[in-house]
PDB file of C-alpha atoms in Angstrom:
ATOM      1  CA  UNK A   1      13.706   2.444  -2.122  1.00  0.00           C
ATOM      2  CA  UNK A   2      17.041   4.207  -0.186  1.00  0.00           C
ATOM      3  CA  UNK A   3      20.583   2.910  -1.132  1.00  0.00           C
ATOM      4  CA  UNK A   4      22.525   0.752   0.687  1.00  0.00           C
ATOM      5  CA  UNK A   5      26.180   0.498   1.675  1.00  0.00           C
ATOM      6  CA  UNK A   6      29.417   1.067   2.550  1.00  0.00           C
ATOM      7  CA  UNK A   7      32.343   3.480   3.367  1.00  0.00           C
ATOM      8  CA  UNK A   8      34.743   2.072   3.327  1.00  0.00           C
ATOM      9  CA  UNK A   9      38.925   3.822   3.991  1.00  0.00           C
ATOM     10  CA  UNK A  10      41.455   3.956   1.140  1.00  0.00           C
ATOM     11  CA  UNK A  11      44.369   1.884   2.070  1.00  0.00           C
ATOM     12  CA  UNK A  12      41.820  -0.742   2.699  1.00  0.00           C
ATOM     13  CA  UNK A  13      40.966  -1.790  -1.076  1.00  0.00           C
ATOM     14  CA  UNK A  14      44.144  -2.845  -1.400  1.00  0.00           C
ATOM     15  CA  UNK A  15      44.747  -4.602   1.264  1.00  0.00           C
ATOM     16  CA  UNK A  16      41.820  -6.780  -0.216  1.00  0.00           C
ATOM     17  CA  UNK A  17      42.740  -6.887  -3.631  1.00  0.00           C
ATOM     18  CA  UNK A  18      43.358 -10.832  -3.184  1.00  0.00           C
ATOM     19  CA  UNK A  19      40.327 -11.416  -1.206  1.00  0.00           C
ATOM     20  CA  UNK A  20      38.193  -9.873  -3.720  1.00  0.00           C
ATOM     21  CA  UNK A  21      39.821 -12.355  -6.108  1.00  0.00           C
ATOM     22  CA  UNK A  22      39.482 -15.279  -3.528  1.00  0.00           C
ATOM     23  CA  UNK A  23      35.461 -13.927  -2.682  1.00  0.00           C
ATOM     24  CA  UNK A  24      33.584 -14.129  -6.497  1.00  0.00           C
ATOM     25  CA  UNK A  25      32.921 -17.852  -6.364  1.00  0.00           C
ATOM     26  CA  UNK A  26      31.416 -17.527  -2.371  1.00  0.00           C
ATOM     27  CA  UNK A  27      29.178 -14.565  -2.242  1.00  0.00           C
ATOM     28  CA  UNK A  28      27.100 -12.932  -4.646  1.00  0.00           C
ATOM     29  CA  UNK A  29      27.988  -9.789  -2.622  1.00  0.00           C
ATOM     30  CA  UNK A  30      30.951  -9.140  -3.842  1.00  0.00           C
ATOM     31  CA  UNK A  31      31.333  -5.564  -3.418  1.00  0.00           C
ATOM     32  CA  UNK A  32      30.827  -5.305   0.466  1.00  0.00           C
ATOM     33  CA  UNK A  33      34.226  -7.872   0.453  1.00  0.00           C
ATOM     34  CA  UNK A  34      35.992  -5.917  -0.822  1.00  0.00           C
ATOM     35  CA  UNK A  35      35.543  -3.141   2.237  1.00  0.00           C
ATOM     36  CA  UNK A  36      36.468  -5.450   4.536  1.00  0.00           C
ATOM     37  CA  UNK A  37      40.478  -4.953   4.702  1.00  0.00           C
ATOM     38  CA  UNK A  38      41.266  -3.054   7.433  1.00  0.00           C
ATOM     39  CA  UNK A  39      44.059  -0.570   8.091  1.00  0.00           C
ATOM     40  CA  UNK A  40      47.376  -1.794   6.934  1.00  0.00           C
ATOM     41  CA  UNK A  41      49.210  -4.187   8.879  1.00  0.00           C
ATOM     42  CA  UNK A  42      46.496  -4.801  11.145  1.00  0.00           C
ATOM     43  CA  UNK A  43      44.761  -8.541  12.297  1.00  0.00           C
ATOM     44  CA  UNK A  44      40.794  -6.740  13.063  1.00  0.00           C
ATOM     45  CA  UNK A  45      38.728  -4.501  11.185  1.00  0.00           C
ATOM     46  CA  UNK A  46      36.013  -3.164  12.828  1.00  0.00           C
ATOM     47  CA  UNK A  47      32.677  -2.055  11.168  1.00  0.00           C
ATOM     48  CA  UNK A  48      29.362  -0.303  12.860  1.00  0.00           C
ATOM     49  CA  UNK A  49      26.932   1.682  10.908  1.00  0.00           C
ATOM     50  CA  UNK A  50      23.528   0.784   9.635  1.00  0.00           C
ATOM     51  CA  UNK A  51      21.367  -1.598  10.960  1.00  0.00           C
ATOM     52  CA  UNK A  52      20.053  -2.749   7.940  1.00  0.00           C
ATOM     53  CA  UNK A  53      23.264  -3.474   5.927  1.00  0.00           C
ATOM     54  CA  UNK A  54      24.456  -5.511   9.027  1.00  0.00           C
ATOM     55  CA  UNK A  55      22.763  -8.630   8.668  1.00  0.00           C
ATOM     56  CA  UNK A  56      24.750  -8.334   4.359  1.00  0.00           C
ATOM     57  CA  UNK A  57      28.263  -7.612   6.366  1.00  0.00           C
ATOM     58  CA  UNK A  58      28.317 -10.035   9.097  1.00  0.00           C
ATOM     59  CA  UNK A  59      27.169 -12.644   6.257  1.00  0.00           C
ATOM     60  CA  UNK A  60      30.645 -11.227   4.050  1.00  0.00           C
ATOM     61  CA  UNK A  61      32.612 -11.547   7.330  1.00  0.00           C
ATOM     62  CA  UNK A  62      32.255 -15.187   8.122  1.00  0.00           C
ATOM     63  CA  UNK A  63      33.129 -15.902   4.614  1.00  0.00           C
ATOM     64  CA  UNK A  64      36.213 -13.272   4.685  1.00  0.00           C
ATOM     65  CA  UNK A  65      37.003 -15.203   7.803  1.00  0.00           C
ATOM     66  CA  UNK A  66      37.203 -18.819   5.984  1.00  0.00           C
ATOM     67  CA  UNK A  67      39.599 -16.999   3.946  1.00  0.00           C
ATOM     68  CA  UNK A  68      41.853 -15.912   6.233  1.00  0.00           C
ATOM     69  CA  UNK A  69      41.203 -16.745   9.562  1.00  0.00           C
ATOM     70  CA  UNK A  70      43.945 -14.292  11.308  1.00  0.00           C
ATOM     71  CA  UNK A  71      41.132 -11.282  10.808  1.00  0.00           C
ATOM     72  CA  UNK A  72      39.127 -10.907  13.370  1.00  0.00           C
ATOM     73  CA  UNK A  73      36.374  -9.200  11.904  1.00  0.00           C
ATOM     74  CA  UNK A  74      33.631  -7.518  14.144  1.00  0.00           C
ATOM     75  CA  UNK A  75      30.840  -6.156  12.960  1.00  0.00           C
ATOM     76  CA  UNK A  76      27.502  -3.792  15.325  1.00  0.00           C
ATOM     77  CA  UNK A  77      25.211  -2.107  14.667  1.00  0.00           C
ATOM     78  CA  UNK A  78      24.576   1.918  15.918  1.00  0.00           C
ATOM     79  CA  UNK A  79      22.568   3.234  12.927  1.00  0.00           C
ATOM     80  CA  UNK A  80      24.289   4.603   9.957  1.00  0.00           C
ATOM     81  CA  UNK A  81      24.520   8.440  12.239  1.00  0.00           C
ATOM     82  CA  UNK A  82      26.230   7.046  14.520  1.00  0.00           C
ATOM     83  CA  UNK A  83      28.642   5.069  12.294  1.00  0.00           C
ATOM     84  CA  UNK A  84      29.544   7.271  10.649  1.00  0.00           C
ATOM     85  CA  UNK A  85      30.435   9.401  13.815  1.00  0.00           C
ATOM     86  CA  UNK A  86      32.471   6.020  14.088  1.00  0.00           C
ATOM     87  CA  UNK A  87      34.098   6.276  11.200  1.00  0.00           C
ATOM     88  CA  UNK A  88      35.226   9.787  10.884  1.00  0.00           C
ATOM     89  CA  UNK A  89      36.889   9.423  13.976  1.00  0.00           C
ATOM     90  CA  UNK A  90      39.175   6.821  13.299  1.00  0.00           C
ATOM     91  CA  UNK A  91      37.604   3.998  15.535  1.00  0.00           C
ATOM     92  CA  UNK A  92      35.814   1.927  12.704  1.00  0.00           C
ATOM     93  CA  UNK A  93      37.322   1.521   9.217  1.00  0.00           C
ATOM     94  CA  UNK A  94      34.341   0.193   7.510  1.00  0.00           C
ATOM     95  CA  UNK A  95      31.057   2.149   7.390  1.00  0.00           C
ATOM     96  CA  UNK A  96      27.691  -0.048   6.573  1.00  0.00           C
ATOM     97  CA  UNK A  97      25.293   3.305   5.677  1.00  0.00           C
ATOM     98  CA  UNK A  98      21.374   3.186   4.844  1.00  0.00           C
ATOM     99  CA  UNK A  99      22.151   6.552   3.126  1.00  0.00           C
ATOM    100  CA  UNK A 100      24.522   8.860   1.450  1.00  0.00           C
ATOM    101  CA  UNK A 101      26.873  10.230   3.305  1.00  0.00           C
ATOM    102  CA  UNK A 102      25.495  13.893   4.728  1.00  0.00           C
ATOM    103  CA  UNK A 103      28.360  16.793   3.718  1.00  0.00           C
ATOM    104  CA  UNK A 104      28.942  17.525   7.470  1.00  0.00           C
ATOM    105  CA  UNK A 105      30.046  14.286   7.959  1.00  0.00           C
ATOM    106  CA  UNK A 106      32.342  14.307   4.676  1.00  0.00           C
ATOM    107  CA  UNK A 107      33.640  17.664   5.937  1.00  0.00           C
ATOM    108  CA  UNK A 108      34.918  15.365   9.433  1.00  0.00           C
ATOM    109  CA  UNK A 109      36.552  12.717   7.451  1.00  0.00           C
ATOM    110  CA  UNK A 110      38.056  15.444   5.557  1.00  0.00           C
ATOM    111  CA  UNK A 111      39.608  17.023   9.077  1.00  0.00           C
ATOM    112  CA  UNK A 112      40.249  13.788  10.279  1.00  0.00           C
ATOM    113  CA  UNK A 113      42.528  12.935   6.682  1.00  0.00           C
ATOM    114  CA  UNK A 114      40.467   9.961   5.947  1.00  0.00           C
ATOM    115  CA  UNK A 115      40.050   9.190   2.528  1.00  0.00           C
ATOM    116  CA  UNK A 116      37.288   6.693   1.321  1.00  0.00           C
ATOM    117  CA  UNK A 117      35.429   5.221  -1.123  1.00  0.00           C
ATOM    118  CA  UNK A 118      31.981   4.478  -1.550  1.00  0.00           C
ATOM    119  CA  UNK A 119      30.956   1.287  -3.032  1.00  0.00           C
ATOM    120  CA  UNK A 120      26.870   0.816  -2.767  1.00  0.00           C
ATOM    121  CA  UNK A 121      25.770  -2.598  -2.226  1.00  0.00           C
ATOM    122  CA  UNK A 122      21.721  -2.481  -3.010  1.00  0.00           C
ATOM    123  CA  UNK A 123      19.008  -0.716  -2.886  1.00  0.00           C
ATOM    124  CA  UNK A 124      15.787  -1.575  -0.242  1.00  0.00           C
ATOM    125  CA  UNK A 125      12.601  -1.082   0.382  1.00  0.00           C
ATOM    126  CA  UNK A 126      11.071   0.871   3.504  1.00  0.00           C
ATOM    127  CA  UNK A 127       8.339  -1.495   4.820  1.00  0.00           C
ATOM    128  CA  UNK A 128       5.349  -0.076   6.758  1.00  0.00           C
ATOM    129  CA  UNK A 129       4.424  -2.635   8.579  1.00  0.00           C
ATOM    130  CA  UNK A 130       1.456  -3.909  11.686  1.00  0.00           C
ATOM    131  CA  UNK A 131       0.702  -6.517  13.460  1.00  0.00           C
ATOM    132  CA  UNK A 132      -1.080  -9.070  12.440  1.00  0.00           C
ATOM    133  CA  UNK A 133      -4.164  -8.731  14.575  1.00  0.00           C
ATOM    134  CA  UNK A 134      -5.142  -5.578  12.962  1.00  0.00           C
ATOM    135  CA  UNK A 135      -8.422  -6.401  10.655  1.00  0.00           C
ATOM    136  CA  UNK A 136      -8.526  -2.732  10.389  1.00  0.00           C
ATOM    137  CA  UNK A 137      -5.806  -1.512   7.927  1.00  0.00           C
ATOM    138  CA  UNK A 138      -4.233  -2.948   4.675  1.00  0.00           C
ATOM    139  CA  UNK A 139      -2.940  -0.290   3.069  1.00  0.00           C
ATOM    140  CA  UNK A 140      -2.021   3.640   4.744  1.00  0.00           C
ATOM    141  CA  UNK A 141      -1.773   6.601   3.028  1.00  0.00           C
ATOM    142  CA  UNK A 142       1.301   8.722   2.064  1.00  0.00           C
ATOM    143  CA  UNK A 143      -1.156  12.042   4.398  1.00  0.00           C
ATOM    144  CA  UNK A 144      -2.263   9.443   6.900  1.00  0.00           C
ATOM    145  CA  UNK A 145       1.806   7.893   7.401  1.00  0.00           C
ATOM    146  CA  UNK A 146       2.621  11.768   8.296  1.00  0.00           C
ATOM    147  CA  UNK A 147      -0.255  12.699   9.804  1.00  0.00           C
ATOM    148  CA  UNK A 148       0.700   9.708  12.657  1.00  0.00           C
ATOM    149  CA  UNK A 149       5.046  10.660  12.169  1.00  0.00           C
ATOM    150  CA  UNK A 150       5.493  14.128  11.567  1.00  0.00           C
ATOM    151  CA  UNK A 151       7.137  15.799  14.462  1.00  0.00           C
ATOM    152  CA  UNK A 152       4.698  17.162  17.049  1.00  0.00           C
ATOM    153  CA  UNK A 153       1.589  14.660  16.867  1.00  0.00           C
ATOM    154  CA  UNK A 154      -0.558  14.506  19.195  1.00  0.00           C
ATOM    155  CA  UNK A 155      -2.416  10.533  17.115  1.00  0.00           C
ATOM    156  CA  UNK A 156      -3.034   8.264  19.972  1.00  0.00           C
ATOM    157  CA  UNK A 157      -5.807   6.164  18.558  1.00  0.00           C
ATOM    158  CA  UNK A 158      -5.562   4.578  15.261  1.00  0.00           C
ATOM    159  CA  UNK A 159      -9.855   5.587  15.297  1.00  0.00           C
ATOM    160  CA  UNK A 160      -8.417   9.577  14.176  1.00  0.00           C
ATOM    161  CA  UNK A 161      -5.918   8.357  11.103  1.00  0.00           C
ATOM    162  CA  UNK A 162      -8.783   7.204   9.501  1.00  0.00           C
ATOM    163  CA  UNK A 163     -12.274   7.525   9.667  1.00  0.00           C
ATOM    164  CA  UNK A 164     -14.099   4.482  10.486  1.00  0.00           C
ATOM    165  CA  UNK A 165     -10.742   3.109  12.274  1.00  0.00           C
ATOM    166  CA  UNK A 166     -11.357   1.405  15.337  1.00  0.00           C
ATOM    167  CA  UNK A 167     -10.189   3.378  18.818  1.00  0.00           C
ATOM    168  CA  UNK A 168      -7.561   1.027  19.588  1.00  0.00           C
ATOM    169  CA  UNK A 169      -4.344   2.843  20.914  1.00  0.00           C
ATOM    170  CA  UNK A 170      -1.636   3.002  18.440  1.00  0.00           C
ATOM    171  CA  UNK A 171       1.495   2.182  18.989  1.00  0.00           C
ATOM    172  CA  UNK A 172       4.639   3.489  17.157  1.00  0.00           C
ATOM    173  CA  UNK A 173       7.859   1.853  16.125  1.00  0.00           C
ATOM    174  CA  UNK A 174      10.256   3.894  14.664  1.00  0.00           C
ATOM    175  CA  UNK A 175      14.703   3.755  13.683  1.00  0.00           C
ATOM    176  CA  UNK A 176      16.411   6.235  16.325  1.00  0.00           C
ATOM    177  CA  UNK A 177      18.196   9.639  14.973  1.00  0.00           C
ATOM    178  CA  UNK A 178      20.877   8.278  13.946  1.00  0.00           C
ATOM    179  CA  UNK A 179      19.702   5.723  11.221  1.00  0.00           C
ATOM    180  CA  UNK A 180      19.470   6.568   7.377  1.00  0.00           C
ATOM    181  CA  UNK A 181      15.959   4.773   7.201  1.00  0.00           C
ATOM    182  CA  UNK A 182      15.231   7.564   9.693  1.00  0.00           C
ATOM    183  CA  UNK A 183      16.158  10.174   7.607  1.00  0.00           C
ATOM    184  CA  UNK A 184      15.069   8.668   4.587  1.00  0.00           C
ATOM    185  CA  UNK A 185      11.212   8.120   5.473  1.00  0.00           C
ATOM    186  CA  UNK A 186      11.038  12.245   7.604  1.00  0.00           C
ATOM    187  CA  UNK A 187      12.581  13.207   4.578  1.00  0.00           C
ATOM    188  CA  UNK A 188       9.589  11.112   2.098  1.00  0.00           C
ATOM    189  CA  UNK A 189       7.298  11.493   4.392  1.00  0.00           C
ATOM    190  CA  UNK A 190       6.729  14.176   6.598  1.00  0.00           C
ATOM    191  CA  UNK A 191       9.002  16.521   3.981  1.00  0.00           C
ATOM    192  CA  UNK A 192      11.828  17.101   6.292  1.00  0.00           C
ATOM    193  CA  UNK A 193      14.674  14.927   6.812  1.00  0.00           C
ATOM    194  CA  UNK A 194      14.946  14.638  11.139  1.00  0.00           C
ATOM    195  CA  UNK A 195      11.741  16.257  11.402  1.00  0.00           C
ATOM    196  CA  UNK A 196      10.117  13.248  13.188  1.00  0.00           C
ATOM    197  CA  UNK A 197       7.870  12.734  16.343  1.00  0.00           C
ATOM    198  CA  UNK A 198       9.287  11.426  19.648  1.00  0.00           C
ATOM    199  CA  UNK A 199       5.984  10.928  21.779  1.00  0.00           C
ATOM    200  CA  UNK A 200       5.018   8.096  22.637  1.00  0.00           C
ATOM    201  CA  UNK A 201       6.927   6.522  20.239  1.00  0.00           C
ATOM    202  CA  UNK A 202       9.444   3.654  20.699  1.00  0.00           C
ATOM    203  CA  UNK A 203      12.470   4.585  18.588  1.00  0.00           C
ATOM    204  CA  UNK A 204      15.781   1.659  17.937  1.00  0.00           C
ATOM    205  CA  UNK A 205      18.469   1.381  15.725  1.00  0.00           C
ATOM    206  CA  UNK A 206      17.625  -2.657  16.222  1.00  0.00           C
ATOM    207  CA  UNK A 207      15.399  -3.794  13.665  1.00  0.00           C
ATOM    208  CA  UNK A 208      14.614  -6.298  15.956  1.00  0.00           C
ATOM    209  CA  UNK A 209      12.938  -4.555  18.397  1.00  0.00           C
ATOM    210  CA  UNK A 210      11.351  -2.904  16.365  1.00  0.00           C
ATOM    211  CA  UNK A 211       9.372  -6.221  14.653  1.00  0.00           C
ATOM    212  CA  UNK A 212       8.825  -7.763  18.236  1.00  0.00           C
ATOM    213  CA  UNK A 213       7.334  -4.676  19.241  1.00  0.00           C
ATOM    214  CA  UNK A 214       4.881  -4.616  16.311  1.00  0.00           C
ATOM    215  CA  UNK A 215       3.886  -7.507  15.664  1.00  0.00           C
ATOM    216  CA  UNK A 216       3.306  -8.191  19.915  1.00  0.00           C
ATOM    217  CA  UNK A 217       1.026  -4.693  20.063  1.00  0.00           C
ATOM    218  CA  UNK A 218      -2.688  -5.321  18.572  1.00  0.00           C
ATOM    219  CA  UNK A 219      -2.426  -1.387  17.829  1.00  0.00           C
ATOM    220  CA  UNK A 220       1.205  -1.661  16.812  1.00  0.00           C
ATOM    221  CA  UNK A 221       2.257   1.000  13.407  1.00  0.00           C
ATOM    222  CA  UNK A 222       6.333   0.772  12.767  1.00  0.00           C
ATOM    223  CA  UNK A 223       8.539   1.272  10.365  1.00  0.00           C
ATOM    224  CA  UNK A 224      12.362  -0.853   8.859  1.00  0.00           C
ATOM    225  CA  UNK A 225      13.630  -2.063   5.831  1.00  0.00           C
ATOM    226  CA  UNK A 226      12.158  -4.765   3.860  1.00  0.00           C
ATOM    227  CA  UNK A 227      14.845  -7.360   4.845  1.00  0.00           C
TER     228      UNK A 227
END
């Protein structure tokens, strides 16, 4: 399980107090709504970061624009790490994250004079998935996952994962290195955050690419946020 949240510029909170009162009856994820206020006096709000939090934030943005259509809200996903780079660089007001902010990222915010608050949104499970055409695997141990996804792994066939598995090529799909899901998975499974396999892996911050990749390959194996 990993925590998902928003990092919001401090001025945005005061700007949005009136909206929070109006939004209580609109969505149960009102914690996200607090994060939808841009810098005071602006008419646009730019949000980026985690692809896992993206669908939630996008929905909240739609609800917010129903309340105040004079503000243009744009929501994108470049991964948690990619979002933090834009946040401490001053190009976004809200940063979606699927892990806590790192010390070096917080230091960058301080260096650039960016104050923020952290708003936990939800806890999300990471799903490890295979294709529907896969008839031989209904579970994998953490050690088997490590064997496949650890840095330097040369495992290319399912038969190398466990005795009794068929000689079917492994098609691996995983979040990119800017993803908080990647950080969490590598820390918990591989034992070191950021230490993951690069060879023969399709990596993307776009969860839909991973889903389509696994579902379209009999030997597909991947992981991403459960939702």
